[in-house]
Amino acid sequence: MNPASTPAPDGPRPVTPDLGNAARDFRLRLAVIDCETEAALDMTRDRYGRTVHAGAAAAARAHRDKAAVEAYAKHLAPHAEALLDAARLALDELPPARHLAGWRAVLDSLAASAAEIRRTLDRPAAPGSPDERAQHAALWPHLTAWADHGSIASSLADQRNGQHHQAPLTDEEQQLWTERAQAAQRRGALDLTESWYAADGQPITLAYLVEDDDSTVVALRGDPGMPGWQVIGHYAHEYEAGKALPAPVPPGVLRADASRFNRPAPAPEVSLQDLLRDVVEGHSAGDASNALLCAVQRGYHAGPMVRLQELLEMSGQFASALETAQGRQIAARLSALGRQIEFLTREVEEAAEDLGATVAVLPPHRTPVLRVRPRPAVNTTPPTPPPRTTTTTRQR
């Protein structure tokens, strides 16, 4: 640990513009470690995702845990407490908003994880021993908590450093630009390009306002799909808007317990390509029937059609969670599509059962065609190749 980067126990903690980079660097490194581990784990699974080499999988995870601990010690350990202090100070200065209580709980959890990691780093087990592997495995949830949610602490630290300052319009300018933008929206000339939330919980959207073959970047506050939104600024380009507008804060999550680095083990599944191959290579009606039944199977070994319905349902929940007018409309469309997939799934299941009940095989006149031609006998003249066609050169 570098003494220059570690504050004195009783002294003030440093607050620098780059303090938030510590959490970002650690997340980037852990993402690389996670990708490498997934590649190693893929080598331990069969074609359907089932682990067939348990020892190699355990070794890959042990290597992952050790690398994650080393990355934390290098990138984040010297700065974690200072980063949390800066984030809490910034949080206390923010105006009331719905997300602040959740952010405070996240900071408390990160502090608890940092303390647990620090205790383990101060009392390391013997290198390479089973105790060390157990220590590293126990720290993995705390390390991934920082990788998943440390962006909230770094964002708050950046907010406190004042990287962005809002430059509001006067009331008259705001009304004028809002009317121009609303008129452009009615004629389809307001092109939305980017959206984020500011620290006060207000949604901000960038858009191109097109008038007479000329476009201006405008910033909107509120839901562009509902009445009541306003223009809060106009800029020559997006870079200028980014410097003037409040900085974006980390977006929310669909599920509070979701983790980029702690995904559940994939359920074994048969791909559509495998099912298609089963039908092509089949001989009896039962072969095709089984392939169709696999596509509509439910439960842990759910088939592709059931997974598609789950995808539509989850995407509908996501669209609804956006809490925008367009999001609610799209959620309703996805819900209707999900019901159609459910109907089709039942129809396919019934058709598959009827196909299997036919107790039939393909007729023998559907003979195969050999792909490999027999080699010519020795001392025989090969067949004469077809004449080559000549291409006439076009004269200019």
XYZ file of C-alpha atoms in Angstrom:
396
model
C 0.000 0.000 0.000
C 1.368 3.406 -0.913
C 1.687 5.584 2.217
C 1.241 8.722 0.139
C -2.239 7.610 -0.866
C -3.324 6.628 2.641
C -4.643 9.451 4.869
C -3.588 9.760 8.463
C -6.029 8.076 10.859
C -7.043 11.364 12.515
C -6.477 13.717 9.600
C -8.885 14.919 6.903
C -9.474 12.549 4.043
C -8.457 13.765 0.591
C -11.168 14.779 -1.824
C -9.843 15.086 -5.364
C -11.551 15.132 -8.754
C -10.077 11.688 -9.456
C -11.279 10.031 -6.259
C -14.236 8.415 -8.020
C -11.891 6.789 -10.511
C -10.818 4.279 -7.868
C -14.212 2.557 -7.910
C -14.400 2.749 -11.703
C -10.932 1.218 -12.101
C -11.829 -1.622 -9.746
C -15.069 -2.355 -11.566
C -13.248 -2.412 -14.901
C -10.647 -4.822 -13.573
C -13.280 -7.072 -12.005
C -15.201 -7.119 -15.287
C -12.071 -8.390 -17.039
C -11.575 -11.042 -14.349
C -15.209 -12.086 -14.655
C -14.988 -12.450 -18.448
C -11.842 -14.556 -18.133
C -13.522 -16.739 -15.521
C -16.619 -17.258 -17.645
C -14.430 -18.334 -20.542
C -12.694 -20.845 -18.259
C -16.014 -22.114 -16.879
C -17.368 -22.601 -20.383
C -14.604 -25.138 -20.923
C -15.934 -27.160 -17.987
C -19.495 -27.463 -19.354
C -21.063 -29.631 -21.996
C -23.009 -28.316 -24.988
C -26.150 -27.877 -22.871
C -24.472 -25.869 -20.097
C -24.093 -28.662 -17.565
C -20.864 -28.704 -15.541
C -18.973 -31.899 -16.292
C -15.550 -30.990 -14.853
C -16.283 -29.907 -11.276
C -12.625 -29.755 -10.222
C -11.650 -27.426 -13.051
C -14.672 -25.224 -12.345
C -13.697 -24.937 -8.660
C -10.124 -24.045 -9.646
C -11.375 -21.329 -12.008
C -13.488 -19.777 -9.272
C -10.624 -19.923 -6.772
C -8.380 -18.127 -9.274
C -11.146 -15.547 -9.798
C -11.527 -14.905 -6.060
C -7.783 -14.411 -5.580
C -7.483 -12.069 -8.556
C -10.441 -10.016 -7.306
C -8.872 -9.591 -3.860
C -5.606 -8.457 -5.427
C -7.447 -5.995 -7.684
C -9.286 -4.492 -4.705
C -6.067 -4.166 -2.701
C -4.405 -2.380 -5.615
C -7.157 -0.148 -6.994
C -9.650 0.527 -4.227
C -8.364 -0.302 -0.734
C -6.308 2.922 -0.360
C -9.296 5.086 -1.361
C -12.464 3.308 -0.188
C -12.970 5.168 3.085
C -12.167 8.561 1.593
C -14.532 7.865 -1.281
C -17.352 6.938 1.108
C -16.749 10.088 3.188
C -16.916 12.292 0.094
C -20.058 10.493 -1.104
C -21.828 10.972 2.232
C -20.967 14.671 2.292
C -22.362 15.074 -1.211
C -25.479 13.121 -0.278
C -26.167 15.435 2.664
C -26.031 18.453 0.353
C -28.520 17.151 -2.220
C -32.146 18.315 -2.268
C -34.749 15.743 -1.180
C -35.427 13.033 -3.766
C -36.961 9.551 -3.870
C -33.661 7.768 -4.414
C -31.611 9.318 -1.607
C -32.695 6.831 1.057
C -31.722 3.949 -1.197
C -28.367 5.537 -1.945
C -27.677 6.006 1.765
C -28.414 2.329 2.356
C -26.032 1.413 -0.479
C -23.255 3.533 1.053
C -23.792 1.857 4.439
C -23.572 -1.571 2.814
C -20.416 -0.598 0.936
C -18.869 0.622 4.181
C -19.668 -2.698 5.861
C -18.139 -4.599 2.945
C -15.024 -2.396 3.003
C -14.595 -3.061 6.717
C -14.938 -6.824 6.226
C -12.416 -6.799 3.390
C -9.995 -4.702 5.443
C -10.184 -7.129 8.382
C -9.343 -10.046 6.095
C -6.510 -8.195 4.374
C -5.025 -7.369 7.780
C -5.056 -11.066 8.784
C -4.222 -13.002 5.631
C -3.965 -16.773 5.712
C -0.940 -18.666 4.471
C -0.499 -18.191 0.716
C -1.844 -21.099 -1.299
C -3.484 -22.762 1.688
C -7.112 -23.941 1.893
C -7.679 -21.230 4.493
C -6.619 -18.569 2.000
C -8.989 -19.945 -0.619
C -11.797 -19.921 1.963
C -10.973 -16.307 2.874
C -11.046 -15.210 -0.743
C -14.306 -17.057 -1.424
C -15.911 -15.395 1.608
C -14.840 -11.961 0.322
C -16.273 -12.450 -3.166
C -19.777 -11.106 -2.280
C -18.218 -8.003 -0.697
C -15.953 -7.421 -3.678
C -18.797 -7.749 -6.150
C -20.896 -5.355 -4.051
C -18.285 -2.680 -4.733
C -18.065 -3.620 -8.401
C -21.858 -3.541 -8.820
C -22.671 -0.436 -6.767
C -19.455 1.507 -6.225
C -20.535 3.717 -9.122
C -23.061 5.350 -6.786
C -20.276 6.418 -4.420
C -18.058 7.632 -7.266
C -20.957 9.537 -8.863
C -21.705 11.304 -5.593
C -18.043 12.201 -5.170
C -18.047 13.655 -8.686
C -21.201 15.630 -7.890
C -19.487 17.146 -4.871
C -16.526 18.147 -7.016
C -18.927 20.215 -9.112
C -18.063 18.868 -12.538
C -21.295 20.245 -14.059
C -23.245 23.413 -13.408
C -26.769 24.039 -14.573
C -27.302 27.284 -16.468
C -31.100 27.821 -16.463
C -32.907 30.063 -18.901
C -34.994 33.014 -17.893
C -38.739 32.426 -17.612
C -39.404 34.162 -20.936
C -36.650 32.241 -22.742
C -37.824 28.972 -21.260
C -41.415 29.569 -22.404
C -40.273 30.588 -25.905
C -38.005 27.563 -26.403
C -40.552 25.200 -24.905
C -43.203 26.393 -27.356
C -40.770 25.981 -30.256
C -39.846 22.476 -29.131
C -43.500 21.493 -28.638
C -44.328 22.715 -32.124
C -41.401 20.718 -33.507
C -42.593 17.620 -31.650
C -46.059 17.927 -33.209
C -44.587 17.996 -36.712
C -42.111 15.200 -35.958
C -39.015 17.430 -35.959
C -37.872 16.886 -32.363
C -35.362 14.007 -32.391
C -34.590 12.622 -28.932
C -30.971 11.416 -28.599
C -30.075 10.803 -24.945
C -31.701 10.704 -21.520
C -30.480 10.583 -17.927
C -31.426 11.527 -14.377
C -29.805 14.345 -12.438
C -28.920 14.041 -8.764
C -32.160 15.778 -7.760
C -34.209 13.034 -9.421
C -35.254 15.093 -12.436
C -35.120 13.385 -15.860
C -33.200 15.272 -18.532
C -33.399 14.499 -22.246
C -31.276 15.856 -25.069
C -32.944 16.384 -28.428
C -32.297 17.973 -31.798
C -34.781 20.735 -32.584
C -35.011 20.891 -36.388
C -36.240 24.126 -37.979
C -35.780 25.115 -41.628
C -33.041 22.534 -42.262
C -31.162 23.771 -39.189
C -30.889 21.898 -35.899
C -30.231 23.012 -32.339
C -29.480 20.827 -29.331
C -32.040 21.430 -26.596
C -32.329 19.950 -23.117
C -35.758 18.920 -21.849
C -36.836 18.387 -18.253
C -39.700 15.966 -17.694
C -41.248 13.158 -19.700
C -41.289 14.119 -23.412
C -44.246 11.777 -23.895
C -46.445 13.637 -21.401
C -47.654 17.242 -21.191
C -45.732 19.536 -18.877
C -42.127 19.052 -20.010
C -39.982 22.143 -20.476
C -36.837 23.221 -22.290
C -34.128 24.129 -19.785
C -31.327 24.989 -22.215
C -30.215 25.203 -25.848
C -26.706 24.543 -27.125
C -24.648 24.502 -30.299
C -23.693 20.840 -29.860
C -23.930 17.967 -27.415
C -20.480 18.548 -25.929
C -21.476 22.044 -24.858
C -24.686 20.657 -23.378
C -22.724 18.057 -21.407
C -20.581 20.761 -19.829
C -23.536 22.944 -18.839
C -26.119 20.423 -17.660
C -26.164 18.468 -14.388
C -24.111 15.300 -14.517
C -25.962 11.994 -14.912
C -26.270 9.777 -11.882
C -26.156 5.960 -12.019
C -29.439 4.619 -13.420
C -31.645 2.336 -11.398
C -32.007 -1.431 -11.585
C -34.953 -3.570 -12.584
C -34.396 -5.989 -9.707
C -32.716 -4.940 -6.487
C -30.951 -8.292 -6.059
C -29.521 -8.507 -9.591
C -25.737 -8.633 -9.891
C -23.528 -8.465 -12.943
C -20.950 -10.613 -11.144
C -23.195 -13.081 -9.290
C -25.405 -14.495 -11.986
C -27.155 -17.784 -11.265
C -25.781 -20.862 -12.961
C -27.298 -21.202 -16.427
C -30.023 -23.797 -16.747
C -29.300 -26.563 -19.261
C -31.086 -25.838 -22.520
C -31.316 -27.246 -26.019
C -30.831 -24.732 -28.818
C -33.209 -24.295 -31.722
C -30.458 -25.437 -34.068
C -30.233 -28.753 -32.207
C -33.999 -29.195 -32.433
C -33.983 -28.418 -36.146
C -31.225 -30.966 -36.640
C -33.226 -33.564 -34.702
C -36.142 -33.084 -37.099
C -33.961 -33.208 -40.230
C -32.162 -36.330 -39.041
C -35.306 -38.006 -37.708
C -37.113 -40.945 -39.270
C -40.349 -41.263 -37.305
C -43.129 -38.904 -36.350
C -41.978 -39.316 -32.765
C -38.621 -37.704 -33.586
C -40.268 -34.532 -34.865
C -42.808 -34.626 -32.046
C -40.083 -34.787 -29.400
C -38.284 -31.825 -30.950
C -41.467 -29.733 -30.849
C -42.207 -30.791 -27.284
C -38.683 -29.747 -26.248
C -39.343 -26.288 -27.718
C -42.438 -25.805 -25.529
C -41.195 -27.566 -22.398
C -41.708 -25.587 -19.184
C -39.903 -25.436 -15.878
C -36.171 -25.661 -15.203
C -35.454 -27.162 -18.641
C -37.685 -24.649 -20.430
C -37.623 -24.689 -24.210
C -36.968 -21.772 -26.604
C -40.630 -20.782 -26.990
C -41.110 -20.607 -23.228
C -37.870 -18.642 -22.862
C -39.116 -16.224 -25.523
C -42.286 -15.651 -23.551
C -40.224 -15.035 -20.411
C -38.113 -12.540 -22.345
C -41.213 -10.644 -23.463
C -42.592 -10.571 -19.921
C -39.286 -9.339 -18.462
C -38.904 -6.715 -21.177
C -42.453 -5.556 -20.471
C -41.582 -5.151 -16.796
C -38.515 -3.153 -17.811
C -40.520 -0.872 -20.109
C -43.075 -0.274 -17.355
C -40.326 0.443 -14.816
C -39.089 3.319 -16.997
C -42.128 5.248 -15.662
C -42.631 7.102 -18.936
C -45.671 7.363 -21.175
C -43.974 5.548 -24.043
C -42.637 2.918 -21.653
C -46.153 2.122 -20.437
C -47.427 1.866 -24.012
C -44.622 -0.491 -25.015
C -45.161 -2.548 -21.868
C -48.791 -3.055 -22.913
C -47.675 -4.147 -26.406
C -45.166 -6.619 -24.989
C -47.787 -7.995 -22.619
C -50.124 -8.628 -25.567
C -47.307 -10.302 -27.496
C -46.574 -12.486 -24.489
C -50.178 -13.676 -24.443
C -49.931 -14.502 -28.147
C -46.744 -16.512 -27.542
C -48.527 -18.371 -24.737
C -51.369 -19.220 -27.115
C -48.910 -20.360 -29.806
C -47.033 -22.442 -27.251
C -50.199 -24.343 -26.347
C -51.021 -24.817 -30.040
C -47.531 -26.155 -30.772
C -47.764 -28.510 -27.809
C -51.084 -29.914 -29.029
C -49.767 -30.266 -32.576
C -46.666 -32.054 -31.288
C -48.755 -34.518 -29.314
C -50.965 -35.164 -32.350
C -47.890 -35.687 -34.516
C -46.464 -38.189 -32.053
C -49.778 -40.033 -31.944
C -49.683 -40.707 -35.697
C -47.187 -43.567 -35.125
C -45.733 -43.143 -38.605
C -42.335 -43.197 -40.259
C -41.015 -41.591 -43.424
C -41.692 -43.737 -46.546
C -38.710 -45.603 -47.974
C -38.907 -43.892 -51.373
C -37.427 -40.809 -49.691
C -33.969 -42.229 -50.265
C -30.796 -40.424 -49.183
C -28.352 -38.916 -51.641
C -24.709 -39.778 -51.030
C -22.529 -36.727 -50.669
C -19.242 -38.539 -51.350
C -18.871 -39.789 -54.904
C -16.888 -43.047 -55.477
C -13.293 -42.622 -56.620
C -12.580 -43.618 -60.239
C -10.916 -46.969 -60.737
C -7.182 -47.120 -61.357
C -6.040 -46.689 -65.016
C -9.352 -45.146 -66.031
C -9.695 -41.878 -67.879
C -11.360 -39.182 -65.798
C -14.483 -37.625 -67.273
C -14.012 -34.741 -69.649
C -14.638 -31.449 -67.866
C -17.259 -29.120 -69.295
C -15.964 -26.525 -71.766
C -14.877 -23.251 -70.245
C -16.965 -20.287 -71.184
C -15.066 -17.310 -72.486
C -15.940 -13.845 -71.460
C -15.909 -11.259 -74.213
C -13.959 -8.161 -73.294
C -16.114 -5.099 -73.612
C -14.626 -2.507 -75.935
C -14.747 1.094 -74.890
